[in-house]
Each structure stands twice: as C-alpha cells, then as structure tokens.
Amino acid sequence: MDPVTIDTTKFKPVRRKPETALEKLEDTGLISTVLAARERKGLILLTTIDQVFNWARLSSLWPVTSGLACCAIEMMATAMAHHDIARFGMEIFRASPRQADLMFVAGTVTKRMAPRVKKLYEMMPDPKWVISVGSCANTGGPYHESYAVLKGVDNIIPVDVYIPGCPPRPEAWLYGIIQLREKIKNEGYGAKWGLNK
Amino acid sequence: MNGAEELKQSLPSSVISTGMQINKPLAVIKKEDILPVASKVKEMDFDQLSVITGIDYQDRFEVIYNFFSYRKKENLVLKVILDHDSPAVDSLTSLWKGADWLERETYDLVGIKFTGHPNLTRILLPEGWQGHPLRKDYDMDTEQFVTIGEDGEDIVSTDGSKLLRRK
C-alpha cells in the first residue's frame, strides 16, 4: 500500500492578522487546529475537551447575589452599564447559589456571617470559584484585631483570586475577573477535583 | 438658660451637676432618679432620644443619653454614673419607644442592665457570647466562633474546627 501523503499546499497559510471568522476563531487559542476541507465544502475542527469545557465555563460565569458590606456597592457599579460585566457573560447575578458558579465575597466577614457564607459556598454546584474582594475579606483589613471579624475569608472557604483595595475600584474588579478567566482557561479537565493539576 | 440648668432648677435634688459636653448642655443626675428626670425632659419637649452610650472607666460605668428637640432645635445630654460591680439603671422604654434597641445595644456591648426593659437580650452578638466586648476587662485572647444549629440558631463556641478549613 502506498504511504499516505499530505499535500500541505492545500492548507491556508497562517496569516498574522486574523481576518475571516475562521481565522478569528483559531486566534482565540480555543481551537488547536482548524482544517478546511475545501473538497467536501465543510470544516473539521480539532480541539480538546478541556478547552471547550473551560471556554464554556469562563464565558458564562454567573455570580451569586451576595454582598456583605461597602464592597458590594462597587460590585453594583461594576455590573452597571459603564463598566458592564455583561461583556464577560457575567451580568446574570443569580438569587440562588444553586444556579451560580462564582461567588464574590464582597465585604467584611463577621463571625456571625461566616457560617452563612460557608453554607452559601457549599450550596453552589461544582465547578465553582470564589473571588475575595477588598481588605476585609482578604485579611480582616481594618478589623483584623476585632473580636467579631474573621481574619480572611480563606480561613473558611478556598479563594481563587484576591482583589486588594478598600473598596477596590471597578477597574480592579475587572482586572480580577480577567485573572480568574485566565485561571479557568488553563485548568485541566477535573482540575477542581484535584485530578489533573 | 439652657436645658440642663432648667432641669436643675425644677429638680434640684436629682441633678448632681451641670455643664457643657461639646457644645451640648449636660446634666449629671442620680441613677435612682432617672425616670422622674426623664419624664421632666420629655415634658420639656425633647421628643427624640438620639443615642445611648455606655462607657467603662474601670472604676465606674457611665451611661450617657443624648436628647434632641425638633421644635426647639436644642440638644440635651444626661449622664448617670453606675458602680462597676453591678451596673443597673431603670429603662426608658416607657417614655421613648426608641430606647428599646439602644438599651439592648448598650447591654450587648457594655453589659449594663436596664431594669424594666421588656426584652433585654443581645441585639448584635448571638446569644451565648461570652463577655461584653467593649468592657476593658474583655478577654481578647480567646477567640469565639459562631456556627449554625439544626434549627438555624447561632451556636457560640471557642472551638472553630467546624468552621475553619485548617486547624
């Protein structure tokens, strides 16, 4: 049997600036290889299931509606039209943790609120991510020596991204959200369960 | 004549001294006579009880009442001095409804008993919390944690293993 030969001239040369929709899709890094089979007038997309899952997850992060203190005001400002987190597919703040996969811990976690925050986190379905926002949620902040405030929300739940500030401006929120998207993009399948880290 | 001097004129046996507290007329009164003095204050048209403060001076407690009159646009401050061992004073809830939560807060954080209060329980901290945090002798070294019980009630304990991730 003759060896299989591939005629590489049939493939499109890689252009530096993506112009067509297909090239733009390839440029996202989501699709590893795009083969255009012109003879069949169709497309073959080659990718890995990790990339598709991660792309789906990072493109529709739904936060749970929870604000603990003044950082929540900045969360509202981030969600409003001027900064507009609908760009990231995040504008749907869910009223139930069962429908959410992201929690902003926005504000002071008092001792009395701490078990409630933990319960909210446990009610969220996997995979789930947590962004700790502001000095209070990160370390306790100005209330670090208080009798009634937890010294960092990472004492009770795992945190993916910390955003410093008191409170952080919406630009800092957007930067933190982009950092989380980068993190999700590079996760392996099952990374949240410690299988493929 | 300001409100404190007017008070001293009408009830000379109850008022210990008068003065000014940051541009507000101040009257230090005997703790036994808080109810008749407060009735007089209400007759003098001080319709709002703005805030109640409790202070721990280690040898004594002081409870400070801030009044405001909307008609006269005047402030009045009353102060009672309580002994440190068993601080207790009569409740003003019969005269001002708003004294209810203010007195509960003062009881919660400073530990002053308001006799005659209809529901003198903690308002900010959960029931079962040990100590009153704004006292000078409050134990800051033992950390207390709150967990939720089966019926949704708060359970206070010094053991944080149910709540914390690492021990």
CSV table of C-alpha atoms in Angstrom, one decimal:
chain,number,residue,atom,x,y,z
A,1,MET,CA,0.0,0.0,0.0
A,2,ASP,CA,1.3,3.4,-0.8
A,3,PRO,CA,2.2,5.6,2.1
A,4,VAL,CA,-0.2,8.4,2.9
A,5,THR,CA,1.0,11.7,1.6
A,6,ILE,CA,-0.4,15.0,2.8
A,7,ASP,CA,-0.4,17.9,0.3
A,8,THR,CA,0.4,20.8,2.6
A,9,THR,CA,-0.3,23.3,-0.1
A,10,LYS,CA,-4.0,22.7,0.3
A,11,PHE,CA,-3.9,24.3,3.7
A,12,LYS,CA,-4.3,28.0,4.1
A,13,PRO,CA,-1.1,29.8,5.1
A,14,VAL,CA,-1.2,31.3,8.6
A,15,ARG,CA,-1.7,35.0,8.5
A,16,ARG,CA,-0.5,37.3,11.2
A,17,LYS,CA,-3.7,39.3,11.4
A,18,PRO,CA,-6.9,37.2,11.6
A,19,GLU,CA,-9.4,38.4,9.1
A,20,THR,CA,-12.0,35.8,8.4
A,21,ALA,CA,-14.3,34.4,11.1
A,22,LEU,CA,-12.5,31.1,10.9
A,23,GLU,CA,-9.1,32.7,11.5
A,24,LYS,CA,-10.5,34.7,14.4
A,25,LEU,CA,-11.8,31.5,15.9
A,26,GLU,CA,-8.4,30.0,15.5
A,27,ASP,CA,-6.8,33.0,17.0
A,28,THR,CA,-8.7,32.6,20.3
A,29,GLY,CA,-6.5,29.7,21.1
A,30,LEU,CA,-9.6,27.6,21.8
A,31,ILE,CA,-9.3,25.6,18.6
A,32,SER,CA,-6.0,23.9,18.3
A,33,THR,CA,-6.2,23.2,14.6
A,34,VAL,CA,-8.7,24.2,12.0
A,35,LEU,CA,-8.6,22.2,8.9
A,36,ALA,CA,-10.6,23.5,5.9
A,37,ALA,CA,-11.5,20.6,3.7
A,38,ARG,CA,-12.4,22.5,0.7
A,39,GLU,CA,-13.2,19.5,-1.4
A,40,ARG,CA,-16.0,18.5,1.0
A,41,LYS,CA,-17.2,22.0,1.5
A,42,GLY,CA,-17.1,21.6,5.2
A,43,LEU,CA,-15.0,22.1,8.2
A,44,ILE,CA,-13.1,19.9,10.5
A,45,LEU,CA,-12.5,21.4,14.0
A,46,LEU,CA,-9.9,19.7,16.1
A,47,THR,CA,-9.8,20.7,19.8
A,48,THR,CA,-9.6,19.1,23.2
A,49,ILE,CA,-12.5,18.7,25.6
A,50,ASP,CA,-10.6,20.6,28.2
A,51,GLN,CA,-10.5,23.7,26.1
A,52,VAL,CA,-14.2,23.5,25.1
A,53,PHE,CA,-15.3,23.0,28.7
A,54,ASN,CA,-13.0,25.8,30.0
A,55,TRP,CA,-14.2,28.1,27.3
A,56,ALA,CA,-17.8,27.4,28.2
A,57,ARG,CA,-17.2,27.9,31.9
A,58,LEU,CA,-15.2,31.1,31.6
A,59,SER,CA,-17.7,32.6,29.1
A,60,SER,CA,-20.7,32.4,31.4
A,61,LEU,CA,-19.7,32.9,34.9
A,62,TRP,CA,-22.8,33.5,36.9
A,63,PRO,CA,-22.1,35.2,40.3
A,64,VAL,CA,-24.3,34.6,43.3
A,65,THR,CA,-26.1,37.7,44.6
A,66,SER,CA,-24.4,38.3,47.9
A,67,GLY,CA,-22.8,41.5,49.3
A,68,LEU,CA,-21.6,41.8,52.8
A,69,ALA,CA,-20.5,45.4,53.1
A,70,CYS,CA,-19.5,48.5,51.1
A,71,CYS,CA,-17.5,46.5,48.5
A,72,ALA,CA,-20.9,45.3,47.3
A,73,ILE,CA,-21.6,48.9,46.2
A,74,GLU,CA,-18.6,48.7,43.9
A,75,MET,CA,-19.9,45.3,42.7
A,76,MET,CA,-23.1,47.1,41.6
A,77,ALA,CA,-21.0,49.8,39.9
A,78,THR,CA,-19.1,47.1,38.1
A,79,ALA,CA,-22.3,45.5,36.9
A,80,MET,CA,-23.8,48.7,35.7
A,81,ALA,CA,-23.6,50.0,32.1
A,82,HIS,CA,-20.4,52.0,32.4
A,83,HIS,CA,-18.2,49.0,33.3
A,84,ASP,CA,-20.6,46.4,32.1
A,85,ILE,CA,-19.5,42.9,33.1
A,86,ALA,CA,-22.1,41.7,30.6
A,87,ARG,CA,-19.1,41.7,28.2
A,88,PHE,CA,-17.9,38.6,30.1
A,89,GLY,CA,-21.3,37.0,30.2
A,90,MET,CA,-21.5,37.7,33.9
A,91,GLU,CA,-24.4,40.1,34.1
A,92,ILE,CA,-26.8,37.4,35.4
A,93,PHE,CA,-26.5,37.7,39.2
A,94,ARG,CA,-28.3,34.6,40.4
A,95,ALA,CA,-30.5,34.9,43.5
A,96,SER,CA,-29.9,31.2,44.3
A,97,PRO,CA,-26.5,29.7,44.9
A,98,ARG,CA,-27.7,26.6,43.2
A,99,GLN,CA,-27.6,28.4,39.9
A,100,ALA,CA,-24.3,30.2,40.4
A,101,ASP,CA,-20.7,29.1,39.8
A,102,LEU,CA,-18.9,32.2,41.1
A,103,MET,CA,-19.1,33.9,44.5
A,104,PHE,CA,-17.8,37.4,45.2
A,105,VAL,CA,-17.1,37.7,48.9
A,106,ALA,CA,-17.6,41.4,48.9
A,107,GLY,CA,-17.1,42.9,52.3
A,108,THR,CA,-16.5,42.2,56.0
A,109,VAL,CA,-17.0,38.6,57.0
A,110,THR,CA,-18.2,38.9,60.6
A,111,LYS,CA,-18.1,35.9,62.9
A,112,ARG,CA,-21.9,35.7,62.8
A,113,MET,CA,-21.9,35.9,58.9
A,114,ALA,CA,-19.1,33.4,58.5
A,115,PRO,CA,-21.2,30.2,58.8
A,116,ARG,CA,-23.7,31.7,56.3
A,117,VAL,CA,-21.0,32.5,53.8
A,118,LYS,CA,-19.7,28.9,54.1
A,119,LYS,CA,-23.2,27.5,53.7
A,120,LEU,CA,-23.7,29.6,50.6
A,121,TYR,CA,-20.4,28.3,49.2
A,122,GLU,CA,-21.3,24.7,50.0
A,123,MET,CA,-24.7,25.1,48.3
A,124,MET,CA,-23.1,26.1,45.0
A,125,PRO,CA,-22.7,23.2,42.5
A,126,ASP,CA,-19.2,22.3,41.2
A,127,PRO,CA,-17.3,23.6,39.5
A,128,LYS,CA,-17.2,26.8,41.5
A,129,TRP,CA,-14.9,29.7,42.0
A,130,VAL,CA,-14.5,32.4,44.7
A,131,ILE,CA,-13.2,35.9,44.3
A,132,SER,CA,-12.3,37.6,47.6
A,133,VAL,CA,-12.8,41.3,47.3
A,134,GLY,CA,-11.4,44.0,49.5
A,135,SER,CA,-9.1,44.2,52.5
A,136,CYS,CA,-11.8,42.9,54.9
A,137,ALA,CA,-12.4,39.7,53.0
A,138,ASN,CA,-8.7,39.2,52.2
A,139,THR,CA,-7.2,39.6,55.7
A,140,GLY,CA,-9.7,41.2,58.0
A,141,GLY,CA,-8.4,44.6,57.0
A,142,PRO,CA,-9.0,47.4,59.4
A,143,TYR,CA,-10.9,44.9,61.7
A,144,HIS,CA,-8.1,42.5,61.9
A,145,GLU,CA,-7.9,42.8,65.7
A,146,SER,CA,-11.6,42.8,66.2
A,147,TYR,CA,-13.4,40.3,68.3
A,148,ALA,CA,-16.2,39.9,65.8
A,149,VAL,CA,-14.5,39.7,62.4
A,150,LEU,CA,-12.9,36.7,60.6
A,151,LYS,CA,-9.3,37.3,59.7
A,152,GLY,CA,-9.7,36.5,56.0
A,153,VAL,CA,-12.4,34.5,54.3
A,154,ASP,CA,-9.8,32.0,53.1
A,155,ASN,CA,-10.0,30.6,56.7
A,156,ILE,CA,-13.3,29.1,55.8
A,157,ILE,CA,-13.5,28.6,52.0
A,158,PRO,CA,-10.9,28.3,49.3
A,159,VAL,CA,-10.3,31.5,47.3
A,160,ASP,CA,-9.2,31.7,43.7
A,161,VAL,CA,-8.5,35.4,43.2
A,162,TYR,CA,-7.8,38.1,45.7
A,163,ILE,CA,-8.6,41.7,44.8
A,164,PRO,CA,-7.0,44.3,47.1
A,165,GLY,CA,-8.5,47.7,47.9
A,166,CYS,CA,-10.8,49.3,50.3
A,167,PRO,CA,-13.0,49.1,48.4
A,168,PRO,CA,-11.5,48.2,45.0
A,169,ARG,CA,-12.5,50.4,42.1
A,170,PRO,CA,-14.4,48.7,39.3
A,171,GLU,CA,-11.3,48.6,37.2
A,172,ALA,CA,-9.7,46.4,39.9
A,173,TRP,CA,-12.8,44.2,39.8
A,174,LEU,CA,-12.5,43.8,36.0
A,175,TYR,CA,-8.8,43.0,36.4
A,176,GLY,CA,-9.6,40.4,39.0
A,177,ILE,CA,-12.3,38.9,36.8
A,178,ILE,CA,-9.9,38.7,33.8
A,179,GLN,CA,-7.3,37.0,36.1
A,180,LEU,CA,-10.0,34.4,37.0
A,181,ARG,CA,-10.8,33.8,33.4
A,182,GLU,CA,-7.1,33.2,32.7
A,183,LYS,CA,-7.0,30.8,35.5
A,184,ILE,CA,-10.1,28.9,34.2
A,185,LYS,CA,-8.7,28.9,30.7
A,186,ASN,CA,-5.6,27.0,31.9
A,187,GLU,CA,-7.4,24.5,34.1
A,188,GLY,CA,-7.3,20.8,33.1
A,189,TYR,CA,-10.4,18.8,33.0
A,190,GLY,CA,-11.2,17.8,36.5
A,191,ALA,CA,-8.8,20.3,37.9
A,192,LYS,CA,-11.4,21.4,40.5
A,193,TRP,CA,-11.4,17.9,41.9
A,194,GLY,CA,-7.6,17.7,42.0
A,195,LEU,CA,-7.3,15.1,39.2
A,196,ASN,CA,-5.3,16.9,36.6
A,197,LYS,CA,-3.5,19.8,38.1
B,1,MET,CA,-31.0,79.3,80.3
B,2,ASN,CA,-30.2,76.0,78.7
B,3,GLY,CA,-32.0,72.7,79.2
B,4,ALA,CA,-29.6,71.4,81.8
B,5,GLU,CA,-30.0,74.5,84.0
B,6,GLU,CA,-33.7,74.4,83.6
B,7,LEU,CA,-33.6,70.8,84.7
B,8,LYS,CA,-31.6,71.7,87.8
B,9,GLN,CA,-34.0,74.5,88.7
B,10,SER,CA,-37.0,72.2,88.6
B,11,LEU,CA,-35.5,69.1,90.1
B,12,PRO,CA,-32.6,70.3,92.3
B,13,SER,CA,-32.3,67.2,94.4
B,14,SER,CA,-31.9,64.8,91.4
B,15,VAL,CA,-29.3,66.8,89.4
B,16,ILE,CA,-25.7,66.5,90.7
B,17,SER,CA,-24.0,68.9,88.4
B,18,THR,CA,-24.5,70.7,85.1
B,19,GLY,CA,-22.1,71.8,82.5
B,20,MET,CA,-21.3,71.5,78.8
B,21,GLN,CA,-20.4,68.4,76.8
B,22,ILE,CA,-19.0,69.5,73.4
B,23,ASN,CA,-21.4,72.5,73.0
B,24,LYS,CA,-24.3,70.5,74.3
B,25,PRO,CA,-25.9,71.2,77.8
B,26,LEU,CA,-25.0,68.3,80.1
B,27,ALA,CA,-26.7,67.3,83.4
B,28,VAL,CA,-25.2,64.6,85.6
B,29,ILE,CA,-28.1,63.0,87.6
B,30,LYS,CA,-28.6,60.5,90.3
B,31,LYS,CA,-29.2,57.0,88.9
B,32,GLU,CA,-32.2,56.4,91.2
B,33,ASP,CA,-34.0,59.4,89.8
B,34,ILE,CA,-33.5,58.7,86.1
B,35,LEU,CA,-37.3,58.0,85.5
B,36,PRO,CA,-38.6,61.3,87.1
B,37,VAL,CA,-35.9,63.3,85.4
B,38,ALA,CA,-36.6,61.7,82.0
B,39,SER,CA,-40.3,62.4,82.4
B,40,LYS,CA,-39.4,66.0,83.0
B,41,VAL,CA,-37.1,66.0,80.0
B,42,LYS,CA,-40.0,64.7,77.9
B,43,GLU,CA,-42.2,67.5,79.3
B,44,MET,CA,-39.6,69.9,78.2
B,45,ASP,CA,-40.3,68.8,74.6
B,46,PHE,CA,-37.2,66.7,74.0
B,47,ASP,CA,-39.1,64.3,71.7
B,48,GLN,CA,-36.2,62.3,70.3
B,49,LEU,CA,-33.8,60.1,72.2
B,50,SER,CA,-30.9,60.0,69.7
B,51,VAL,CA,-28.4,57.7,71.2
B,52,ILE,CA,-27.5,55.9,74.4
B,53,THR,CA,-23.8,55.3,75.2
B,54,GLY,CA,-22.2,53.2,77.8
B,55,ILE,CA,-18.6,53.8,78.9
B,56,ASP,CA,-16.3,51.6,81.0
B,57,TYR,CA,-14.0,53.7,83.2
B,58,GLN,CA,-12.7,50.6,85.1
B,59,ASP,CA,-13.8,52.1,88.5
B,60,ARG,CA,-17.3,53.0,87.3
B,61,PHE,CA,-19.7,52.9,84.3
B,62,GLU,CA,-21.3,55.9,82.8
B,63,VAL,CA,-24.4,55.8,80.7
B,64,ILE,CA,-25.0,58.9,78.5
B,65,TYR,CA,-28.3,59.8,77.0
B,66,ASN,CA,-28.5,62.3,74.1
B,67,PHE,CA,-31.8,64.0,73.5
B,68,PHE,CA,-32.9,66.4,70.8
B,69,SER,CA,-36.0,68.6,70.5
B,70,TYR,CA,-37.3,69.1,67.0
B,71,ARG,CA,-39.4,72.1,68.0
B,72,LYS,CA,-36.7,74.0,69.9
B,73,LYS,CA,-33.8,72.7,67.9
B,74,GLU,CA,-31.9,72.0,71.1
B,75,ASN,CA,-29.7,69.2,72.4
B,76,LEU,CA,-29.6,67.9,76.0
B,77,VAL,CA,-27.2,65.3,77.4
B,78,LEU,CA,-28.0,63.3,80.6
B,79,LYS,CA,-25.3,61.3,82.3
B,80,VAL,CA,-25.7,58.7,85.1
B,81,ILE,CA,-22.8,57.1,87.0
B,82,LEU,CA,-23.1,53.4,87.9
B,83,ASP,CA,-20.9,51.3,90.2
B,84,HIS,CA,-18.6,48.9,88.4
B,85,ASP,CA,-19.7,45.6,90.1
B,86,SER,CA,-23.4,45.5,89.2
B,87,PRO,CA,-24.2,48.3,86.7
B,88,ALA,CA,-28.0,48.7,86.5
B,89,VAL,CA,-30.3,51.6,85.7
B,90,ASP,CA,-34.0,52.0,85.0
B,91,SER,CA,-35.2,51.6,81.4
B,92,LEU,CA,-36.6,54.5,79.5
B,93,THR,CA,-38.7,52.3,77.1
B,94,SER,CA,-41.9,53.5,78.8
B,95,LEU,CA,-41.1,57.1,77.7
B,96,TRP,CA,-39.3,56.7,74.4
B,97,LYS,CA,-40.1,53.6,72.3
B,98,GLY,CA,-36.7,54.1,70.6
B,99,ALA,CA,-34.9,53.4,73.8
B,100,ASP,CA,-35.6,49.7,73.2
B,101,TRP,CA,-32.9,48.8,70.8
B,102,LEU,CA,-30.5,51.5,72.1
B,103,GLU,CA,-30.6,49.9,75.5
B,104,ARG,CA,-30.3,46.4,74.1
B,105,GLU,CA,-27.1,47.5,72.2
B,106,THR,CA,-25.7,49.0,75.4
B,107,TYR,CA,-26.5,45.8,77.3
B,108,ASP,CA,-25.0,43.7,74.5
B,109,LEU,CA,-21.6,45.5,74.2
B,110,VAL,CA,-21.1,47.1,77.6
B,111,GLY,CA,-23.2,44.8,79.8
B,112,ILE,CA,-25.4,47.4,81.6
B,113,LYS,CA,-28.7,46.0,82.9
B,114,PHE,CA,-31.7,48.2,82.2
B,115,THR,CA,-34.3,47.2,84.8
B,116,GLY,CA,-37.9,47.2,83.4
B,117,HIS,CA,-36.8,46.6,79.8
B,118,PRO,CA,-39.4,44.3,78.1
B,119,ASN,CA,-36.8,42.3,76.1
B,120,LEU,CA,-33.3,42.8,77.4
B,121,THR,CA,-31.4,40.4,75.1
B,122,ARG,CA,-28.4,40.7,72.9
B,123,ILE,CA,-29.0,42.6,69.6
B,124,LEU,CA,-25.8,42.4,67.6
B,125,LEU,CA,-23.9,39.4,69.0
B,126,PRO,CA,-25.5,36.0,69.2
B,127,GLU,CA,-26.9,34.6,72.4
B,128,GLY,CA,-24.3,32.6,74.2
B,129,TRP,CA,-21.5,35.0,73.5
B,130,GLN,CA,-19.1,35.2,76.5
B,131,GLY,CA,-18.5,38.6,77.9
B,132,HIS,CA,-19.3,42.1,76.8
B,133,PRO,CA,-16.7,43.3,74.2
B,134,LEU,CA,-16.5,47.0,74.9
B,135,ARG,CA,-15.6,46.4,78.6
B,136,LYS,CA,-11.9,47.0,79.5
B,137,ASP,CA,-11.6,43.5,81.1
B,138,TYR,CA,-13.0,41.7,78.0
B,139,ASP,CA,-10.9,38.6,77.1
B,140,MET,CA,-9.4,39.3,73.7
B,141,ASP,CA,-7.2,36.2,73.7
B,142,THR,CA,-9.9,33.5,73.5
B,143,GLU,CA,-11.5,33.7,70.0
B,144,GLN,CA,-15.1,32.8,69.8
B,145,PHE,CA,-16.7,31.2,66.7
B,146,VAL,CA,-20.3,31.0,65.6
B,147,THR,CA,-21.9,28.0,63.8
B,148,ILE,CA,-25.5,27.4,62.8
B,149,GLY,CA,-27.5,24.8,64.6
B,150,GLU,CA,-30.1,22.5,63.1
B,151,ASP,CA,-33.0,25.0,63.7
B,152,GLY,CA,-31.0,27.9,62.3
B,153,GLU,CA,-30.0,29.2,65.7
B,154,ASP,CA,-26.5,30.5,66.4
B,155,ILE,CA,-24.2,28.3,68.5
B,156,VAL,CA,-21.2,30.0,70.0
B,157,SER,CA,-18.1,28.1,71.0
B,158,THR,CA,-14.3,28.6,71.2
B,159,ASP,CA,-13.8,25.5,69.0
B,160,GLY,CA,-13.5,26.7,65.4
B,161,SER,CA,-12.9,23.3,63.9
B,162,LYS,CA,-16.4,23.0,62.4
B,163,LEU,CA,-15.9,26.4,60.6
B,164,LEU,CA,-12.3,26.7,59.8
B,165,ARG,CA,-10.5,24.9,57.0
B,166,ARG,CA,-7.2,24.4,58.7
B,167,LYS,CA,-6.6,23.8,62.3
